[in-house]
PDB file of C-alpha atoms in Angstrom:
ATOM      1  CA  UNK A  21       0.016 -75.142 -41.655  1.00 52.00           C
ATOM      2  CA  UNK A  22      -0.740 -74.254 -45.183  1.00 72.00           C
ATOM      3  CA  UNK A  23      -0.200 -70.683 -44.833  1.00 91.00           C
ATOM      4  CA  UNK A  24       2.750 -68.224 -46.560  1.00 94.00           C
ATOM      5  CA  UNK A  25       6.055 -69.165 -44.928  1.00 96.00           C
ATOM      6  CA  UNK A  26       9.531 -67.412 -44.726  1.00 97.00           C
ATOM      7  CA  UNK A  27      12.645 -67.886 -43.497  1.00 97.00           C
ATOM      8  CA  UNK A  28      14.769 -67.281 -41.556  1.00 97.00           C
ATOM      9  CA  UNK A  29      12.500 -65.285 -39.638  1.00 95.00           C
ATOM     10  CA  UNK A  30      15.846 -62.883 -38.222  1.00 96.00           C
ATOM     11  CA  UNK A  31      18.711 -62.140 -40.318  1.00 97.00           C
ATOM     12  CA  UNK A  32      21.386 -60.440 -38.149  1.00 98.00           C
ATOM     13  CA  UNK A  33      24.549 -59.843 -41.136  1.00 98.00           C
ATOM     14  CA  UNK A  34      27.382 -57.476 -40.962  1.00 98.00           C
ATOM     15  CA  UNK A  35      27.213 -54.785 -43.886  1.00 97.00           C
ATOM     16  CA  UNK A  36      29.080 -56.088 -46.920  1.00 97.00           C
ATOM     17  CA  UNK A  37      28.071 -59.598 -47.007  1.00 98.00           C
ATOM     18  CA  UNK A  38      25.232 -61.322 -48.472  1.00 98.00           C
ATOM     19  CA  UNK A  39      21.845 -62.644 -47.667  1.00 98.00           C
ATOM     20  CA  UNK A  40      19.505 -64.854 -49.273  1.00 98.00           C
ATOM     21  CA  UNK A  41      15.612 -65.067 -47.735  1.00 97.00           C
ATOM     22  CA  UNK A  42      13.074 -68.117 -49.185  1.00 98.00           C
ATOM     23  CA  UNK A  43       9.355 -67.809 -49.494  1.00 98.00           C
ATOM     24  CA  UNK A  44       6.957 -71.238 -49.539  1.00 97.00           C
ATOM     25  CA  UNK A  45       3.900 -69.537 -50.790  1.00 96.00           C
ATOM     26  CA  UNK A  46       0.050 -71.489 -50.522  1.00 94.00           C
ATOM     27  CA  UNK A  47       1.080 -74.194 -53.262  1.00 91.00           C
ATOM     28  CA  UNK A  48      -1.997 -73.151 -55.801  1.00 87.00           C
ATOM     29  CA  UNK A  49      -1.377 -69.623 -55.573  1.00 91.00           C
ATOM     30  CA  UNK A  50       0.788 -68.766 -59.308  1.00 90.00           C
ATOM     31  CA  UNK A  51       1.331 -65.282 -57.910  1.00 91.00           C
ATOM     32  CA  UNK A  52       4.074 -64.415 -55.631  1.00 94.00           C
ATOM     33  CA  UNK A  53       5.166 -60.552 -54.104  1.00 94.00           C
ATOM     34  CA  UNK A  54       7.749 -59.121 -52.048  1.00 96.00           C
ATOM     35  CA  UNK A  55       7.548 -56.389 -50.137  1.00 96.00           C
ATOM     36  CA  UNK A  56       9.739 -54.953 -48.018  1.00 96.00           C
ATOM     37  CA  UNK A  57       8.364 -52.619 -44.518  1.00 93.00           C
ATOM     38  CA  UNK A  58      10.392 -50.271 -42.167  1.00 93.00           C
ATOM     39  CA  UNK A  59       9.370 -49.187 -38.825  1.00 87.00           C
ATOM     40  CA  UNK A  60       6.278 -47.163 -38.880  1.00 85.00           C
ATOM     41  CA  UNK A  61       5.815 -47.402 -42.254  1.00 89.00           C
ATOM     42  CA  UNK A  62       3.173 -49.250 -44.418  1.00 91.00           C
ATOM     43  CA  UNK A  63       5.102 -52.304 -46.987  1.00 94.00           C
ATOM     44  CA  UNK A  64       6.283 -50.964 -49.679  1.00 94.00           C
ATOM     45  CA  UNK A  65       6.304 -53.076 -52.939  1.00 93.00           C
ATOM     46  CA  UNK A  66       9.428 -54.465 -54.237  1.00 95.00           C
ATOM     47  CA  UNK A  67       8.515 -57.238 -57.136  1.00 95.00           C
ATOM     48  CA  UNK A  68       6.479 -59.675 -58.344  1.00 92.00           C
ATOM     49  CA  UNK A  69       6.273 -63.232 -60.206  1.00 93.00           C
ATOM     50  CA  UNK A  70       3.306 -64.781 -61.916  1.00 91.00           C
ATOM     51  CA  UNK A  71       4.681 -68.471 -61.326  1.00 92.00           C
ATOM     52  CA  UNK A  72       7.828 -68.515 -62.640  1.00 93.00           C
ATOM     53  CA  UNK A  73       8.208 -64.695 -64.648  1.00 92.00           C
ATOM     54  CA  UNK A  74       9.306 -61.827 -63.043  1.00 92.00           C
ATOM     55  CA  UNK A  75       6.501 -59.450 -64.107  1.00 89.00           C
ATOM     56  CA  UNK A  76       7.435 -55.910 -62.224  1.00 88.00           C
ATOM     57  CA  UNK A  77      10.152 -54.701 -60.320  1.00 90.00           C
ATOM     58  CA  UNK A  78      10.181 -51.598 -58.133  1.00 89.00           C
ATOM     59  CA  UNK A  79      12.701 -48.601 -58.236  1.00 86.00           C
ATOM     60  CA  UNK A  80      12.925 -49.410 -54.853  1.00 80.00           C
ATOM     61  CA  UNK A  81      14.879 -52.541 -55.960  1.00 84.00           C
ATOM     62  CA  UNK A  82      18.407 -51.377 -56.776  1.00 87.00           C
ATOM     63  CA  UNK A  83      21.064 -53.873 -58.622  1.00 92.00           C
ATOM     64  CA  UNK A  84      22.129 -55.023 -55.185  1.00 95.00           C
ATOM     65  CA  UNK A  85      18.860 -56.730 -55.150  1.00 96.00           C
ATOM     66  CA  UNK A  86      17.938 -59.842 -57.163  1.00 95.00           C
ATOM     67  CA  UNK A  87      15.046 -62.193 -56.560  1.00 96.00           C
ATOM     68  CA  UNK A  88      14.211 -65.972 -58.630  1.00 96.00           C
ATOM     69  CA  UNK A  89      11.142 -68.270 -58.470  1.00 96.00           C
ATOM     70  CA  UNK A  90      12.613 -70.605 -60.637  1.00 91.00           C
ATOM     71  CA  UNK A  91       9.995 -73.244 -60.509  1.00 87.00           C
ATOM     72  CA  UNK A  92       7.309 -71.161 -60.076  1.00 86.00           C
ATOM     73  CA  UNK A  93       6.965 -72.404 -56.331  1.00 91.00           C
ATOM     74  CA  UNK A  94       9.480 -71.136 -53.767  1.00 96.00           C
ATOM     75  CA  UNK A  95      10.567 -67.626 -54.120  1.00 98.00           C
ATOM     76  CA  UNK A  96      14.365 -66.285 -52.922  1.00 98.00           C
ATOM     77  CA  UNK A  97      15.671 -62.798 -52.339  1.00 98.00           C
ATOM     78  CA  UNK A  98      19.012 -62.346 -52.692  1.00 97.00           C
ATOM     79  CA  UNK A  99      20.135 -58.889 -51.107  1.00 97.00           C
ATOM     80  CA  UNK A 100      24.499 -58.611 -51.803  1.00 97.00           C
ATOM     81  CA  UNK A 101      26.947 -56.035 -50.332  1.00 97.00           C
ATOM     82  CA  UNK A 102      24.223 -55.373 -47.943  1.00 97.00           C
ATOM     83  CA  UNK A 103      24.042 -51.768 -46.478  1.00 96.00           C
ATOM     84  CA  UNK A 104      22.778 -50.377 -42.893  1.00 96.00           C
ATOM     85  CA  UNK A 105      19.672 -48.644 -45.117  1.00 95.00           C
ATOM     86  CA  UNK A 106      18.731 -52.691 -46.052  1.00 96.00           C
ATOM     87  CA  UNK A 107      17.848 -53.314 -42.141  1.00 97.00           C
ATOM     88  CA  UNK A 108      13.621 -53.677 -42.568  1.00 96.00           C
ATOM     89  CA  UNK A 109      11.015 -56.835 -42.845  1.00 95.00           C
ATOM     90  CA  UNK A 110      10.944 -58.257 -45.813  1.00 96.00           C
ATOM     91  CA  UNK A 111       7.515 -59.903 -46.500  1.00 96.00           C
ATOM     92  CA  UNK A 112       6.458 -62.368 -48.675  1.00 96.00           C
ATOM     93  CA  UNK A 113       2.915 -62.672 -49.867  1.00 94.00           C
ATOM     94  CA  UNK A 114       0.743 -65.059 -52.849  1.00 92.00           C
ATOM     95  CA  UNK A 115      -2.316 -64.719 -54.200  1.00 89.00           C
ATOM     96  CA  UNK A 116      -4.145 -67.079 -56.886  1.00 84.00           C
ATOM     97  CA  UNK A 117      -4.276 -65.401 -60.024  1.00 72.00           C
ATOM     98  CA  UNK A 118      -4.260 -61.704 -61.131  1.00 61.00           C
ATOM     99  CA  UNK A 119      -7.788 -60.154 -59.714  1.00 64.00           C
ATOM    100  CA  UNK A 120      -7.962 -57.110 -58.491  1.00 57.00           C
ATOM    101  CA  UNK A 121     -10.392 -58.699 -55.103  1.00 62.00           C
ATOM    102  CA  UNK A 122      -8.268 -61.586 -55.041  1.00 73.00           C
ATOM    103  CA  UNK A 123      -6.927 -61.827 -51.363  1.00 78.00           C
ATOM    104  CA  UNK A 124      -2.861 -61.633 -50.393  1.00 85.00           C
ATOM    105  CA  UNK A 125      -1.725 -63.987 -48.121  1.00 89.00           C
ATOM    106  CA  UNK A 126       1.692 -62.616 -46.402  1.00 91.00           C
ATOM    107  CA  UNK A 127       4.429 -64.406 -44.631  1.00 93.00           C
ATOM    108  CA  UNK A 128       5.557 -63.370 -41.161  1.00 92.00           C
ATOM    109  CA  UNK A 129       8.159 -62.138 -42.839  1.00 94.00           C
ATOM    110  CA  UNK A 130      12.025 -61.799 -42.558  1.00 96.00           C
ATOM    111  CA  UNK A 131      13.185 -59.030 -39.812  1.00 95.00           C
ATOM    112  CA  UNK A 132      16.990 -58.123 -41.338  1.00 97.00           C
ATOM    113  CA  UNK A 133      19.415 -56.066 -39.297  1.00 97.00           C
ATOM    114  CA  UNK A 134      22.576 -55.040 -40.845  1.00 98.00           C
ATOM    115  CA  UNK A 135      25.430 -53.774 -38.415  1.00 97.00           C
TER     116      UNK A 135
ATOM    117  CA  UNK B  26       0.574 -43.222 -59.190  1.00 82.00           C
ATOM    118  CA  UNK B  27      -2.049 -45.067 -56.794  1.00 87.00           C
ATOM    119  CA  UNK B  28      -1.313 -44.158 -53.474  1.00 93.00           C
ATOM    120  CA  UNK B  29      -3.054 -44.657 -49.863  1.00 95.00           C
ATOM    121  CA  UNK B  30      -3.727 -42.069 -46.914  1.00 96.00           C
ATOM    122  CA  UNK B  31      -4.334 -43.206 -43.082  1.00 94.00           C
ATOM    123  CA  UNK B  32      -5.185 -40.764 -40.554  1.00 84.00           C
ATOM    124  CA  UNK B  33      -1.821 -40.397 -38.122  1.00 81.00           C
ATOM    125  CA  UNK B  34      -1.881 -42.286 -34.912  1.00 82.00           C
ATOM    126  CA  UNK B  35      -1.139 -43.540 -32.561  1.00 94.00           C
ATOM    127  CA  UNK B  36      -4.709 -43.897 -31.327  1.00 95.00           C
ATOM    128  CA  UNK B  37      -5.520 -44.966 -27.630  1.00 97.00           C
ATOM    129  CA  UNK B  38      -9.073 -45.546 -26.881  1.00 97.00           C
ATOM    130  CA  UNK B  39     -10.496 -46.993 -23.108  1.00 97.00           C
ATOM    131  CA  UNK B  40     -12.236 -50.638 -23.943  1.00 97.00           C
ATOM    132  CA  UNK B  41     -15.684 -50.276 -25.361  1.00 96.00           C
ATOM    133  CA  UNK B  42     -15.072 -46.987 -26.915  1.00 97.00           C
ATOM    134  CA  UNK B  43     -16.098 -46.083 -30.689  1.00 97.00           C
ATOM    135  CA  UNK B  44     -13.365 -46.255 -33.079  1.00 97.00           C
ATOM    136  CA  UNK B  45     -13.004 -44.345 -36.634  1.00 97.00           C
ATOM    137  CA  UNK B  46      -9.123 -45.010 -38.912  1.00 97.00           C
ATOM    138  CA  UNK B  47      -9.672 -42.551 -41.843  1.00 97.00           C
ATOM    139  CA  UNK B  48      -8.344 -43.623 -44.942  1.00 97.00           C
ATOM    140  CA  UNK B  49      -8.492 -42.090 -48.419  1.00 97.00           C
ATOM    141  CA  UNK B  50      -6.820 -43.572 -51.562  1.00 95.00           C
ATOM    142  CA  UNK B  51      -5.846 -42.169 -54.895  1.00 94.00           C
ATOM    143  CA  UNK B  52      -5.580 -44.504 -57.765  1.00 89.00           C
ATOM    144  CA  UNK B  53      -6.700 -44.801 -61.400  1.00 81.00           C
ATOM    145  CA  UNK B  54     -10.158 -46.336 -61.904  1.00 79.00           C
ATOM    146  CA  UNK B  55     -11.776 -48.276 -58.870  1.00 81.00           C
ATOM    147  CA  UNK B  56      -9.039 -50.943 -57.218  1.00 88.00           C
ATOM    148  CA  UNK B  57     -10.303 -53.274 -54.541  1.00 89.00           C
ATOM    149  CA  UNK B  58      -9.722 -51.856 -51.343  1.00 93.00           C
ATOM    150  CA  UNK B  59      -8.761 -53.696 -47.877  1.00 94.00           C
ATOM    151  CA  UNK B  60      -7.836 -53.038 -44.287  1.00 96.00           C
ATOM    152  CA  UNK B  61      -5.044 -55.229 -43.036  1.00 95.00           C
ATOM    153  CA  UNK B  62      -3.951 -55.970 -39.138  1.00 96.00           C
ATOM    154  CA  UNK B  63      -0.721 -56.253 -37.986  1.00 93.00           C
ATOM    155  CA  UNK B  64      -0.222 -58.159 -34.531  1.00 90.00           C
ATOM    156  CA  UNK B  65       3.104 -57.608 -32.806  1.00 84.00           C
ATOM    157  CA  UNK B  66       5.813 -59.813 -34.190  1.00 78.00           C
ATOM    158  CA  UNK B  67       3.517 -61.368 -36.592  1.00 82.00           C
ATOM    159  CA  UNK B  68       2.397 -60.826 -40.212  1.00 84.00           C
ATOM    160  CA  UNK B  69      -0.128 -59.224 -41.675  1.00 90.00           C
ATOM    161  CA  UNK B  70      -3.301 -60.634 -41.823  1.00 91.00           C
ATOM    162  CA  UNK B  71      -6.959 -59.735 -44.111  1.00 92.00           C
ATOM    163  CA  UNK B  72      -9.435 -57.661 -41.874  1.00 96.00           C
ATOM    164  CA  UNK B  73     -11.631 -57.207 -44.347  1.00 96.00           C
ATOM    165  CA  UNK B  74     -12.330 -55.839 -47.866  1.00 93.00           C
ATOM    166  CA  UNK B  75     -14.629 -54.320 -50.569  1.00 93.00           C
ATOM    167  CA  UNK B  76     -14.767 -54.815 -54.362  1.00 89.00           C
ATOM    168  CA  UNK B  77     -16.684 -52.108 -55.703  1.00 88.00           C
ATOM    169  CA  UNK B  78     -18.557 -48.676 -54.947  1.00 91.00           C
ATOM    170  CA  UNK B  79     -21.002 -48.825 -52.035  1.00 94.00           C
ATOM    171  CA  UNK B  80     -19.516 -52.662 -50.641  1.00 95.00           C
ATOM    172  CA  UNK B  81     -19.255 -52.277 -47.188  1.00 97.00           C
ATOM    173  CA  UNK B  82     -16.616 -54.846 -46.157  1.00 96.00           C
ATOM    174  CA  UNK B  83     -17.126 -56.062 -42.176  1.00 97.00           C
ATOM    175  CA  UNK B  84     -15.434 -58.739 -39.964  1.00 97.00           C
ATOM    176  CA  UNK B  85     -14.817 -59.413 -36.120  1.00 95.00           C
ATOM    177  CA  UNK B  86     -17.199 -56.223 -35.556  1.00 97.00           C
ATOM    178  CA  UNK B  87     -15.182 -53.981 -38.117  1.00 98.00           C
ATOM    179  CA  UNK B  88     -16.735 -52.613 -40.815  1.00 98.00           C
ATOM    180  CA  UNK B  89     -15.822 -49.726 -43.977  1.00 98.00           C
ATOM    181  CA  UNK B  90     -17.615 -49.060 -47.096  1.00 98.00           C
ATOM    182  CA  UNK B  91     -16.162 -48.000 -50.385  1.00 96.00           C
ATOM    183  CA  UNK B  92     -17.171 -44.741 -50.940  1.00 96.00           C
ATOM    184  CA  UNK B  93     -15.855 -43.993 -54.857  1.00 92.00           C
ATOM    185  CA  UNK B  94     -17.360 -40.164 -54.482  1.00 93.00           C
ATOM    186  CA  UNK B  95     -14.978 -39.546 -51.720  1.00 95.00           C
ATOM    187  CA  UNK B  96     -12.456 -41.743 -52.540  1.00 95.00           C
ATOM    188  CA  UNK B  97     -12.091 -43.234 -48.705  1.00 97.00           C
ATOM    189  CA  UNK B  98     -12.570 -46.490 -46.828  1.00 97.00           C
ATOM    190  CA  UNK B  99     -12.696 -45.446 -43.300  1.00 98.00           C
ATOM    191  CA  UNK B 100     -12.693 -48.802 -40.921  1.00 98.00           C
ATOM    192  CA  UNK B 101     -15.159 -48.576 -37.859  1.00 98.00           C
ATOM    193  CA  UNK B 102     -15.850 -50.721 -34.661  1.00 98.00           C
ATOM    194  CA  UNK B 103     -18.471 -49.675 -32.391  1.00 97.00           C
ATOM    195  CA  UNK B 104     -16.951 -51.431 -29.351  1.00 96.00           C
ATOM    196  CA  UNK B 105     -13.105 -52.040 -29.553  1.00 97.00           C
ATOM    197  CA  UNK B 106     -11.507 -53.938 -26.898  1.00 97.00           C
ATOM    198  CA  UNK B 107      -7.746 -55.146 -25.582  1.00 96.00           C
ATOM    199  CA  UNK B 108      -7.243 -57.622 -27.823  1.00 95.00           C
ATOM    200  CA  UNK B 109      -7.915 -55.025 -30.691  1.00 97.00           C
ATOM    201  CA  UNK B 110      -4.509 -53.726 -30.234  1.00 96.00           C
ATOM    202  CA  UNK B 111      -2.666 -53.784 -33.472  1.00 96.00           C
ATOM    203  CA  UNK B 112      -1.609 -51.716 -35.924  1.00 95.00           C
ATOM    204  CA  UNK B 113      -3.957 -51.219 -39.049  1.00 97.00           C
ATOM    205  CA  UNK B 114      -2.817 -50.691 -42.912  1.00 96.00           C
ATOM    206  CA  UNK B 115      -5.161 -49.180 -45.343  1.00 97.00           C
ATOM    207  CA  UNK B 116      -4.160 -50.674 -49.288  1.00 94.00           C
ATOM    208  CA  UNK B 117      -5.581 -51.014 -52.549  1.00 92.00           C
ATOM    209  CA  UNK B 118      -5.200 -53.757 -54.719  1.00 87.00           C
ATOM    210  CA  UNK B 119      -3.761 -52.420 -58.850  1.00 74.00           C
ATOM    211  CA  UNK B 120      -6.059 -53.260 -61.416  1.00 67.00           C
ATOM    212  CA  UNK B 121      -4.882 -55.482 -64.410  1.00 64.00           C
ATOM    213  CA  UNK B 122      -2.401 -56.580 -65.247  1.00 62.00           C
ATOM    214  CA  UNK B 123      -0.917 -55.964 -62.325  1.00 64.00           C
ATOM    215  CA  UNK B 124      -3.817 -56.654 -60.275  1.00 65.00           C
ATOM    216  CA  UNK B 125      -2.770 -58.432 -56.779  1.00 69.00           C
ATOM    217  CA  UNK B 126       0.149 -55.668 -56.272  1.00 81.00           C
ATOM    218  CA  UNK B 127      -1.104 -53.450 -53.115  1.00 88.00           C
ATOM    219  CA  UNK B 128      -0.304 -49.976 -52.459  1.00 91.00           C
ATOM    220  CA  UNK B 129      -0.206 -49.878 -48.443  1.00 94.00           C
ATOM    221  CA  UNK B 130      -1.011 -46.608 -46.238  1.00 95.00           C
ATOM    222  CA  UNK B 131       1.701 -46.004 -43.058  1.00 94.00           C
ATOM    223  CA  UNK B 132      -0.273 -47.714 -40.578  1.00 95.00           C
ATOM    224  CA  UNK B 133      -2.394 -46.352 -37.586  1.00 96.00           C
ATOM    225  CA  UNK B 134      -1.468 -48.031 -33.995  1.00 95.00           C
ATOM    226  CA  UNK B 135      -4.362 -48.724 -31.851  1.00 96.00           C
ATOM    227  CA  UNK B 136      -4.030 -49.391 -28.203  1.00 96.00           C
ATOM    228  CA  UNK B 137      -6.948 -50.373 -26.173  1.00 97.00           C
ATOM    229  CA  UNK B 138      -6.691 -49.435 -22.621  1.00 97.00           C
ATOM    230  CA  UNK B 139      -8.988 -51.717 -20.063  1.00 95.00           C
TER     231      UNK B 139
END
């Protein structure tokens, strides 16, 4: 399977500690997004990386929240002192390039619950 | 900033019946536009999608066309059935630099009765 691929696919964590997610994107793609999708809501964006740079990074994404693609391959998300509010899917998706018709290809994404 | 608009579900429709999701977008200039479907427990995956004014985008018997004068991309089927059961996002793709980054609408659940 070439596809997007994330993991682990559940995160169960007590609030407080911290959690790390990895993305494998489709190896050509140079662009890689998170996104991050509560229940009965639409993803919401979180960042991006064009291969290794960290182009944009949402409001959404407080300083709890860091994320590194340091080869401009794999992709992690690193959420610390997690909170209840951080329970959501966390997707992962790659494109290649920057067009604007260029296709997203997501993950199945990470499915965190913080108690 | 861009932002997306689906009509509010859920929607349940009996198998075979005619289905409309309205969707209308704002966003500076003319993004690329896409319907994505969401299976339970699994990603999301490309339905289909349209590039410019007037493309009508169509796939597995779904179709929408990017109207720029109303600023919408309503998705269609004229015969849903069971396995049609999903819940659909409306997004639009930014245009560059950030091009790639989607804006997503809430999602409409379908369920298809039999």
């Amino acid at each position: 399977d070439t596809g997007v691929s994330q993991n682990p696919r559940h995160k169960i964590t007590k609030r407080g500690q911290n959690v790390t997610f990895r993305c494998d994107p489709i190896s050509e793609h140079n662009r890689l997004y998170w996104y991050r999708q509560t229940l009965g809501q639409g993803p919401e964006f979180l960042t991006y990386f064009q291969n290794e740079a960290q182009l944009e990074k949402s409001r959404l994404l407080s300083d709890r929240f860091s994320a590194e693609r340091p080869k401009g391959s794999f992709s992690t998300l690193e959420i610390q002192r997690t909170e209840q509010g951080d329970s959501a899917m966390y997707l992962c998706a790659s494109s290649r390039g920057g067009q604007a018709n260029t296709e997203a290809f997501f993950g199945q994404g990470t499915r965190l619950t913080v108690v | 900033g861009d932002s997306v608009t689906q009509m509010e579900g859920p929607v349940t429709l009996s198998e075979e019946a005619f289905l409309t999701i309205n969707c209308t977008y704002t966003a500076t200039g003319y993004p690329s536009l896409f319907w994505y479907v969401q299976y339970p427990g699994e990603g999301l995956q490309l339905l289909l999608k349209a590039t410019k004014a007037d493309d009508k985008g169509s796939n597995k018997g779904f179709e929408a066309t990017y109207r720029k004068e109303t600023t919408s991309f309503h998705l269609e089927k004229g015969s849903v059935q069971v396995s049609d059961s999903a819940v659909y996002f409306c997004a639009l793709s930014a245009l560059y630099p950030n091009a790639g980054k989607s804006t997503f609408g809430d999602g409409t659940t379908l369920t298809v009765k039999p």
